[in-house]
GROMACS .gro file of C-alpha atoms in nm:
model
  378
    1MET     CA    1   0.854  -3.430   2.925
    2ASN     CA    2   0.905  -3.777   2.949
    3MET     CA    3   1.276  -3.930   3.024
    4THR     CA    4   1.376  -3.989   2.640
    5SER     CA    5   1.298  -3.635   2.539
    6VAL     CA    6   1.492  -3.515   2.855
    7LYS     CA    7   1.829  -3.758   2.729
    8LEU     CA    8   1.734  -3.647   2.398
    9ALA     CA    9   1.694  -3.287   2.419
   10THR     CA   10   2.019  -3.285   2.665
   11ARG     CA   11   2.234  -3.465   2.366
   12LEU     CA   12   2.118  -3.166   2.183
   13VAL     CA   13   2.144  -2.878   2.305
   14VAL     CA   14   2.483  -3.012   2.521
   15PRO     CA   15   2.675  -3.013   2.215
   16LEU     CA   16   2.587  -2.654   2.075
   17LEU     CA   17   2.613  -2.506   2.499
   18LEU     CA   18   3.041  -2.667   2.436
   19SER     CA   19   3.001  -2.528   2.068
   20ALA     CA   20   2.832  -2.228   2.164
   21ALA     CA   21   3.144  -2.157   2.451
   22THR     CA   22   3.434  -2.326   2.240
   23CYS     CA   23   3.363  -1.982   1.939
   24VAL     CA   24   3.403  -1.717   2.282
   25ILE     CA   25   3.656  -1.909   2.382
   26VAL     CA   26   3.888  -1.882   2.076
   27SER     CA   27   3.760  -1.550   2.001
   28ASN     CA   28   3.889  -1.411   2.334
   29ALA     CA   29   4.190  -1.602   2.285
   30ARG     CA   30   4.194  -1.438   1.863
   31ALA     CA   31   4.139  -1.061   2.070
   32ALA     CA   32   4.424  -1.103   2.326
   33ALA     CA   33   4.704  -1.280   2.086
   34PRO     CA   34   4.940  -0.987   2.047
   35ASN     CA   35   4.938  -0.829   1.662
   36PRO     CA   36   5.320  -0.794   1.502
   37ALA     CA   37   5.240  -0.594   1.295
   38LEU     CA   38   5.027  -0.341   1.519
   39ALA     CA   39   5.300  -0.350   1.799
   40LYS     CA   40   5.582  -0.305   1.564
   41ALA     CA   41   5.346   0.006   1.384
   42GLN     CA   42   5.369   0.168   1.696
   43LYS     CA   43   5.684   0.115   1.817
   44ASP     CA   44   5.794   0.225   1.439
   45ALA     CA   45   5.558   0.553   1.507
   46GLU     CA   46   5.745   0.647   1.869
   47ALA     CA   47   6.037   0.604   1.761
   48ARG     CA   48   6.001   0.889   1.517
   49GLY     CA   49   5.809   1.032   1.694
   50TYR     CA   50   5.416   0.984   1.641
   51ILE     CA   51   5.188   0.912   1.874
   52PHE     CA   52   5.012   0.596   1.791
   53ILE     CA   53   4.651   0.466   1.922
   54ALA     CA   54   4.594   0.087   1.894
   55SER     CA   55   4.228  -0.010   1.920
   56HIS     CA   56   4.010   0.194   1.779
   57ASP     CA   57   3.827   0.124   2.089
   58GLU     CA   58   4.081   0.274   2.293
   59LEU     CA   59   4.075   0.587   2.072
   60VAL     CA   60   3.667   0.682   2.167
   61SER     CA   61   3.720   0.583   2.444
   62ARG     CA   62   4.025   0.857   2.530
   63ALA     CA   63   3.733   1.103   2.316
   64ARG     CA   64   3.469   1.035   2.547
   65LYS     CA   65   3.645   1.151   2.900
   66GLU     CA   66   3.703   1.400   2.645
   67GLY     CA   67   3.399   1.478   2.583
   68LYS     CA   68   3.380   1.802   2.393
   69LEU     CA   69   3.526   1.884   2.044
   70ARG     CA   70   3.514   2.250   1.891
   71VAL     CA   71   3.599   2.267   1.509
   72ILE     CA   72   3.702   2.564   1.317
   73ILE     CA   73   3.737   2.483   0.872
   74SER     CA   74   3.699   2.654   0.621
   75MET     CA   75   3.425   2.482   0.543
   76ALA     CA   76   3.028   2.622   0.392
   77ASP     CA   77   2.822   2.681   0.697
   78GLY     CA   78   2.538   2.435   0.486
   79PRO     CA   79   2.762   2.182   0.476
   80LEU     CA   80   2.927   2.233   0.759
   81LYS     CA   81   2.571   2.249   0.988
   82HIS     CA   82   2.476   1.895   0.865
   83VAL     CA   83   2.849   1.678   0.844
   84THR     CA   84   2.810   1.800   1.245
   85GLU     CA   85   2.489   1.714   1.330
   86ALA     CA   86   2.557   1.384   1.159
   87PHE     CA   87   2.891   1.296   1.367
   88ARG     CA   88   2.707   1.430   1.710
   89LYS     CA   89   2.451   1.138   1.592
   90LYS     CA   90   2.753   0.940   1.558
   91TYR     CA   91   2.905   1.030   1.928
   92PRO     CA   92   2.639   1.189   2.103
   93PHE     CA   93   2.895   1.219   2.400
   94ILE     CA   94   3.127   1.471   2.230
   95ASP     CA   95   2.996   1.799   2.262
   96THR     CA   96   3.048   1.913   1.940
   97ARG     CA   97   3.053   2.210   1.775
   98SER     CA   98   3.199   2.408   1.527
   99GLU     CA   99   3.277   2.702   1.330
  100GLY     CA  100   3.335   2.729   0.915
  101THR     CA  101   3.516   3.078   0.786
  102ARG     CA  102   3.604   3.201   0.463
  103GLY     CA  103   3.805   3.428   0.257
  104THR     CA  104   4.155   3.415   0.256
  105GLU     CA  105   4.154   3.722   0.460
  106VAL     CA  106   4.004   3.518   0.763
  107TYR     CA  107   4.344   3.184   0.666
  108MET     CA  108   4.614   3.412   0.692
  109ARG     CA  109   4.520   3.598   1.031
  110MET     CA  110   4.414   3.261   1.158
  111LEU     CA  111   4.766   3.197   1.041
  112GLN     CA  112   4.941   3.420   1.250
  113GLU     CA  113   4.749   3.411   1.518
  114LEU     CA  114   4.848   3.039   1.529
  115LYS     CA  115   5.284   3.111   1.497
  116ALA     CA  116   5.227   3.310   1.747
  117GLY     CA  117   5.076   3.127   1.983
  118LEU     CA  118   4.741   3.304   1.981
  119THR     CA  119   4.500   3.012   1.906
  120LYS     CA  120   4.315   2.853   2.195
  121GLY     CA  121   4.039   2.621   2.234
  122ILE     CA  122   4.040   2.438   1.883
  123ASP     CA  123   4.073   2.139   1.846
  124VAL     CA  124   4.068   2.081   1.437
  125ASN     CA  125   4.203   2.326   1.256
  126ASP     CA  126   4.233   2.339   0.782
  127LEU     CA  127   4.545   2.426   0.635
  128GLN     CA  128   4.521   2.660   0.371
  129TYR     CA  129   4.775   2.511   0.060
  130ASP     CA  130   4.896   2.783  -0.062
  131HIS     CA  131   5.077   2.812   0.283
  132TYR     CA  132   5.045   2.411   0.367
  133GLN     CA  133   5.465   2.447   0.467
  134GLU     CA  134   5.392   2.742   0.727
  135TYR     CA  135   5.074   2.482   0.927
  136LEU     CA  136   5.353   2.196   0.968
  137PRO     CA  137   5.480   2.273   1.291
  138TYR     CA  138   5.199   2.321   1.491
  139LEU     CA  139   5.025   1.996   1.481
  140LYS     CA  140   4.941   1.695   1.569
  141LYS     CA  141   5.249   1.406   1.554
  142PHE     CA  142   4.901   1.123   1.556
  143ASP     CA  143   5.030   0.897   1.283
  144ILE     CA  144   4.722   0.847   1.168
  145LEU     CA  145   4.845   0.689   0.810
  146GLY     CA  146   4.996   0.439   1.000
  147MET     CA  147   4.706   0.394   1.189
  148ALA     CA  148   4.514   0.387   0.884
  149GLU     CA  149   4.737   0.105   0.730
  150GLN     CA  150   4.687  -0.099   1.117
  151ARG     CA  151   4.324   0.004   1.068
  152VAL     CA  152   4.341   0.124   1.381
  153LEU     CA  153   4.154   0.423   1.223
  154GLU     CA  154   3.876   0.396   0.848
  155ILE     CA  155   4.067   0.596   0.651
  156PRO     CA  156   4.182   0.553   0.251
  157PHE     CA  157   4.520   0.606   0.220
  158GLN     CA  158   4.556   0.808  -0.075
  159MET     CA  159   4.334   1.068   0.207
  160ILE     CA  160   4.620   1.069   0.411
  161ASP     CA  161   4.989   1.269   0.364
  162PRO     CA  162   5.269   1.002   0.347
  163ALA     CA  163   5.552   1.286   0.444
  164ASN     CA  164   5.354   1.407   0.723
  165ARG     CA  165   5.135   1.186   0.830
  166ASN     CA  166   4.931   1.351   1.057
  167ILE     CA  167   4.707   1.553   0.771
  168VAL     CA  168   4.442   1.473   0.541
  169ALA     CA  169   4.255   1.620   0.296
  170VAL     CA  170   3.869   1.460   0.304
  171GLY     CA  171   3.762   1.667  -0.037
  172SER     CA  172   3.914   1.691  -0.382
  173GLY     CA  173   3.825   1.984  -0.702
  174ILE     CA  174   3.787   1.904  -1.050
  175GLN     CA  175   3.849   2.221  -1.247
  176VAL     CA  176   3.643   2.262  -1.574
  177ILE     CA  177   3.483   2.501  -1.871
  178GLY     CA  178   3.248   2.690  -1.770
  179PHE     CA  179   3.049   2.879  -2.047
  180ASN     CA  180   2.707   3.050  -2.144
  181ARG     CA  181   2.512   2.823  -2.397
  182LYS     CA  182   2.326   3.211  -2.542
  183LEU     CA  183   2.688   3.368  -2.586
  184ILE     CA  184   2.911   3.142  -2.771
  185PRO     CA  185   2.770   2.751  -2.868
  186ALA     CA  186   2.923   2.434  -2.673
  187GLU     CA  187   3.039   2.370  -3.072
  188LYS     CA  188   3.344   2.695  -3.026
  189VAL     CA  189   3.400   2.594  -2.681
  190PRO     CA  190   3.753   2.437  -2.670
  191ASN     CA  191   3.741   2.075  -2.610
  192THR     CA  192   4.169   2.133  -2.503
  193TRP     CA  193   4.357   2.333  -2.272
  194GLU     CA  194   4.590   2.451  -2.543
  195GLU     CA  195   4.240   2.523  -2.779
  196PHE     CA  196   4.265   2.877  -2.532
  197LEU     CA  197   4.561   2.977  -2.696
  198LYS     CA  198   4.382   2.957  -3.050
  199PRO     CA  199   4.419   3.385  -3.224
  200GLU     CA  200   3.996   3.411  -3.164
  201PHE     CA  201   4.043   3.385  -2.791
  202ASN     CA  202   4.213   3.635  -2.741
  203ASP     CA  203   4.133   4.002  -2.579
  204ARG     CA  204   3.883   3.916  -2.318
  205LYS     CA  205   3.707   3.674  -2.510
  206PHE     CA  206   3.781   3.422  -2.106
  207VAL     CA  207   3.809   3.566  -1.772
  208VAL     CA  208   4.050   3.359  -1.544
  209ASP     CA  209   4.116   3.387  -1.168
  210ILE     CA  210   4.463   3.556  -1.084
  211ARG     CA  211   4.459   3.287  -0.792
  212PRO     CA  212   4.604   3.056  -1.021
  213LYS     CA  213   4.417   2.662  -0.849
  214ASP     CA  214   4.375   2.586  -1.227
  215VAL     CA  215   4.701   2.614  -1.412
  216VAL     CA  216   4.904   2.502  -1.052
  217ALA     CA  217   4.705   2.175  -1.143
  218LEU     CA  218   4.827   2.075  -1.433
  219VAL     CA  219   5.189   2.076  -1.296
  220PRO     CA  220   5.166   1.679  -1.240
  221ALA     CA  221   5.045   1.659  -1.576
  222TRP     CA  222   5.218   1.875  -1.819
  223GLY     CA  223   5.567   1.889  -1.575
  224LEU     CA  224   5.681   2.258  -1.468
  225GLU     CA  225   5.792   2.356  -1.787
  226LYS     CA  226   5.580   2.307  -2.042
  227THR     CA  227   5.313   2.445  -1.776
  228LEU     CA  228   5.503   2.794  -1.721
  229ASP     CA  229   5.527   2.782  -2.099
  230PHE     CA  230   5.172   2.729  -2.134
  231ALA     CA  231   5.068   3.054  -1.889
  232ARG     CA  232   5.231   3.295  -2.095
  233LYS     CA  233   5.124   3.215  -2.325
  234LEU     CA  234   4.763   3.271  -2.145
  235ALA     CA  235   4.847   3.585  -2.018
  236ALA     CA  236   4.924   3.694  -2.402
  237GLN     CA  237   4.583   3.615  -2.495
  238LYS     CA  238   4.475   3.930  -2.264
  239PRO     CA  239   4.216   3.779  -2.051
  240VAL     CA  240   3.968   3.928  -1.845
  241TRP     CA  241   4.184   3.862  -1.443
  242ALA     CA  242   3.898   3.847  -1.225
  243ARG     CA  243   3.903   3.704  -0.835
  244GLY     CA  244   3.675   3.475  -0.695
  245ASN     CA  245   3.501   3.138  -0.897
  246THR     CA  246   3.122   3.202  -0.762
  247ARG     CA  247   3.110   3.565  -0.815
  248MET     CA  248   3.281   3.506  -1.177
  249ILE     CA  249   3.052   3.228  -1.276
  250THR     CA  250   2.784   3.442  -1.142
  251THR     CA  251   2.850   3.662  -1.432
  252VAL     CA  252   2.904   3.436  -1.638
  253LEU     CA  253   2.554   3.334  -1.576
  254ALA     CA  254   2.455   3.693  -1.643
  255GLY     CA  255   2.573   3.760  -1.998
  256GLU     CA  256   2.883   3.971  -1.904
  257TYR     CA  257   3.094   3.718  -1.963
  258ALA     CA  258   3.051   3.395  -2.213
  259LEU     CA  259   3.407   3.210  -2.147
  260PHE     CA  260   3.541   3.123  -1.789
  261PHE     CA  261   3.849   2.933  -1.727
  262GLY     CA  262   3.934   2.642  -1.494
  263PRO     CA  263   3.635   2.768  -1.248
  264ASN     CA  264   3.528   2.434  -0.983
  265TYR     CA  265   3.319   2.185  -1.089
  266ASP     CA  266   3.110   2.168  -0.769
  267VAL     CA  267   3.035   2.620  -0.823
  268VAL     CA  268   2.993   2.531  -1.191
  269LEU     CA  269   2.753   2.250  -1.047
  270ARG     CA  270   2.634   2.419  -0.771
  271ALA     CA  271   2.495   2.805  -1.090
  272LYS     CA  272   2.394   2.512  -1.251
  273ALA     CA  273   2.117   2.440  -1.068
  274LYS     CA  274   1.971   2.789  -0.976
  275ASP     CA  275   1.952   2.837  -1.377
  276VAL     CA  276   1.624   2.857  -1.437
  277ALA     CA  277   1.702   2.917  -1.832
  278ASP     CA  278   2.017   2.670  -1.875
  279ALA     CA  279   2.249   2.922  -2.037
  280LEU     CA  280   2.495   2.751  -1.791
  281GLY     CA  281   2.726   2.486  -1.999
  282TYR     CA  282   3.082   2.353  -1.833
  283LYS     CA  283   3.336   2.099  -2.066
  284ILE     CA  284   3.505   1.891  -1.838
  285LEU     CA  285   3.903   1.912  -2.048
  286GLU     CA  286   4.169   1.637  -2.003
  287PRO     CA  287   4.397   1.671  -1.866
  288VAL     CA  288   4.146   1.707  -1.613
  289PRO     CA  289   4.322   1.907  -1.335
  290VAL     CA  290   4.273   1.728  -0.968
  291ARG     CA  291   4.313   1.975  -0.649
  292LEU     CA  292   4.337   1.771  -0.336
  293THR     CA  293   4.061   1.950  -0.087
  294GLU     CA  294   3.930   2.031   0.274
  295THR     CA  295   4.277   1.944   0.442
  296TYR     CA  296   4.210   1.888   0.807
  297SER     CA  297   4.384   1.820   1.056
  298VAL     CA  298   4.413   1.811   1.484
  299LEU     CA  299   4.661   2.104   1.590
  300HIS     CA  300   4.906   2.066   1.934
  301THR     CA  301   4.741   2.267   2.159
  302ALA     CA  302   4.378   2.090   2.046
  303GLU     CA  303   4.203   2.008   2.471
  304ASN     CA  304   4.011   1.758   2.318
  305PRO     CA  305   4.276   1.556   2.014
  306TYR     CA  306   4.114   1.198   2.027
  307ALA     CA  307   3.729   1.325   1.948
  308GLY     CA  308   4.000   1.553   1.708
  309LEU     CA  309   4.018   1.201   1.551
  310LEU     CA  310   3.667   1.075   1.516
  311TRP     CA  311   3.643   1.390   1.387
  312LEU     CA  312   3.878   1.310   1.063
  313GLU     CA  313   3.736   0.982   1.044
  314PHE     CA  314   3.403   0.975   0.988
  315LEU     CA  315   3.470   1.253   0.723
  316ALA     CA  316   3.607   1.020   0.543
  317SER     CA  317   3.378   0.750   0.592
  318PRO     CA  318   3.140   0.589   0.357
  319GLU     CA  319   2.886   0.853   0.595
  320GLY     CA  320   3.089   1.164   0.614
  321GLN     CA  321   3.147   1.179   0.234
  322LYS     CA  322   2.750   1.126   0.161
  323VAL     CA  323   2.719   1.430   0.315
  324LEU     CA  324   2.943   1.608   0.152
  325ASP     CA  325   2.860   1.526  -0.158
  326GLU     CA  326   2.481   1.575  -0.038
  327HIS     CA  327   2.473   1.897   0.110
  328GLY     CA  328   2.826   2.033   0.032
  329PRO     CA  329   2.740   1.996  -0.311
  330TYR     CA  330   2.919   1.795  -0.502
  331GLU     CA  331   3.250   1.833  -0.236
  332ALA     CA  332   3.322   1.468  -0.151
  333SER     CA  333   3.690   1.316  -0.221
  334VAL     CA  334   3.775   1.195  -0.631
  335PHE     CA  335   3.897   0.935  -0.494
  336ILE     CA  336   3.624   0.743  -0.301
  337PRO     CA  337   3.432   0.498  -0.537
  338GLY     CA  338   3.034   0.721  -0.707
  339THR     CA  339   3.114   1.055  -0.558
  340VAL     CA  340   2.998   1.313  -0.776
  341GLN     CA  341   3.380   1.364  -0.873
  342GLU     CA  342   3.475   1.018  -0.925
  343GLN     CA  343   3.162   0.941  -1.202
  344ALA     CA  344   3.190   1.274  -1.334
  345THR     CA  345   3.600   1.179  -1.390
  346ARG     CA  346   3.590   0.848  -1.481
  347GLY     CA  347   3.831   0.684  -1.697
  348LYS     CA  348   3.966   1.062  -1.762
  349ILE     CA  349   4.328   1.101  -1.822
  350LEU     CA  350   4.387   1.314  -1.468
  351SER     CA  351   4.604   1.577  -1.331
  352VAL     CA  352   4.610   1.471  -0.991
  353VAL     CA  353   4.781   1.796  -0.692
  354ASP     CA  354   4.881   1.413  -0.476
  355TRP     CA  355   5.054   1.518  -0.176
  356ASN     CA  356   5.390   1.513  -0.364
  357HIS     CA  357   5.279   1.773  -0.545
  358TYR     CA  358   5.064   1.958  -0.252
  359SER     CA  359   5.317   2.052   0.018
  360LYS     CA  360   5.518   2.210  -0.343
  361THR     CA  361   5.132   2.461  -0.447
  362GLN     CA  362   5.331   2.756  -0.313
  363GLU     CA  363   5.601   2.737  -0.494
  364TYR     CA  364   5.397   2.606  -0.817
  365GLU     CA  365   5.213   2.926  -0.785
  366LYS     CA  366   5.448   3.164  -0.708
  367LYS     CA  367   5.665   3.087  -1.027
  368ILE     CA  368   5.302   3.020  -1.214
  369VAL     CA  369   5.226   3.421  -1.097
  370GLU     CA  370   5.543   3.578  -1.256
  371ALA     CA  371   5.443   3.375  -1.546
  372TYR     CA  372   5.215   3.631  -1.638
  373GLY     CA  373   5.337   3.886  -1.577
  374PHE     CA  374   5.155   4.074  -1.314
  375PRO     CA  375   5.330   4.363  -1.159
  376LYS     CA  376   5.546   4.358  -0.894
  377ALA     CA  377   5.499   4.560  -0.534
  378PRO     CA  378   5.743   4.865  -0.528
   0.00000   0.00000   0.00000
């Protein structure tokens, strides 16, 4: 290369190097610059007795030092396996073990163990909605909402309890109508919830779950008094009282019953996927009852709390939501655009058991059961 070429190259390269160095300096200055909003959020959280981690890198660093995570939640084994595998792939340095639990008896036993201080070696647990308030004293006081607001955690605000700030609902459930096409044509199936009160549906014409999560989910749209009045009239129709969505939708599919009031949408879709005779139909009635589900938090006694926070964030992420939609299946949140539930309810009138109502679910259920008129134990 001659001297002219060297001089030309120097004139071209030196400014580029200076520009790159300037970018690095500016970038470092920005990274080092204090963030007043973040500092205030951390100070406010700590003043309220919450733990606030100021950066995602710090959170990952702490989780890396922990190196372990144990999760026991009420997610079916199939989707839980896929979620766990995806989480391990994202954070291979965390030895993750997960276990699914099912059944009211199991939930109650675990709650009693939690109260008795017998819960050991568990980092993340779920909170059953009908005993929600009872879990609160046993949860780690992370300011998950504050960290999400400051983008330390990537979790949609709708998923976080704004009152308690340390609880996340990563899924949702909507209630629909299930029916057997061979026993009742679609045009005769109710198009509103109130149509179940018509005379033609009197005396064992439809199935109702004795656990009234379906009717509870009408309270946000109707108000408590209207819902209780509806519950009394529904019971006066003398429906078939049963327990368990999956079991009862199976009986409808088998032709034992024609109509099921308020089963979970995901349960109906899973049954329909196996329905080779195409006998199972469903309708989505308005207002569409929507409930928060898959409600999790880090336990106060957690040995690996920061790994637990990463688990919650992962479930709320697009990647985690995709796993819930594909392998749940259909259990991702209605608040996330493009999920099965969001698409099914798009443009419809919703009755959402949001966080304001979620904490009152136990109270609502008790009053609705009383409205049903079930006999009380002596």
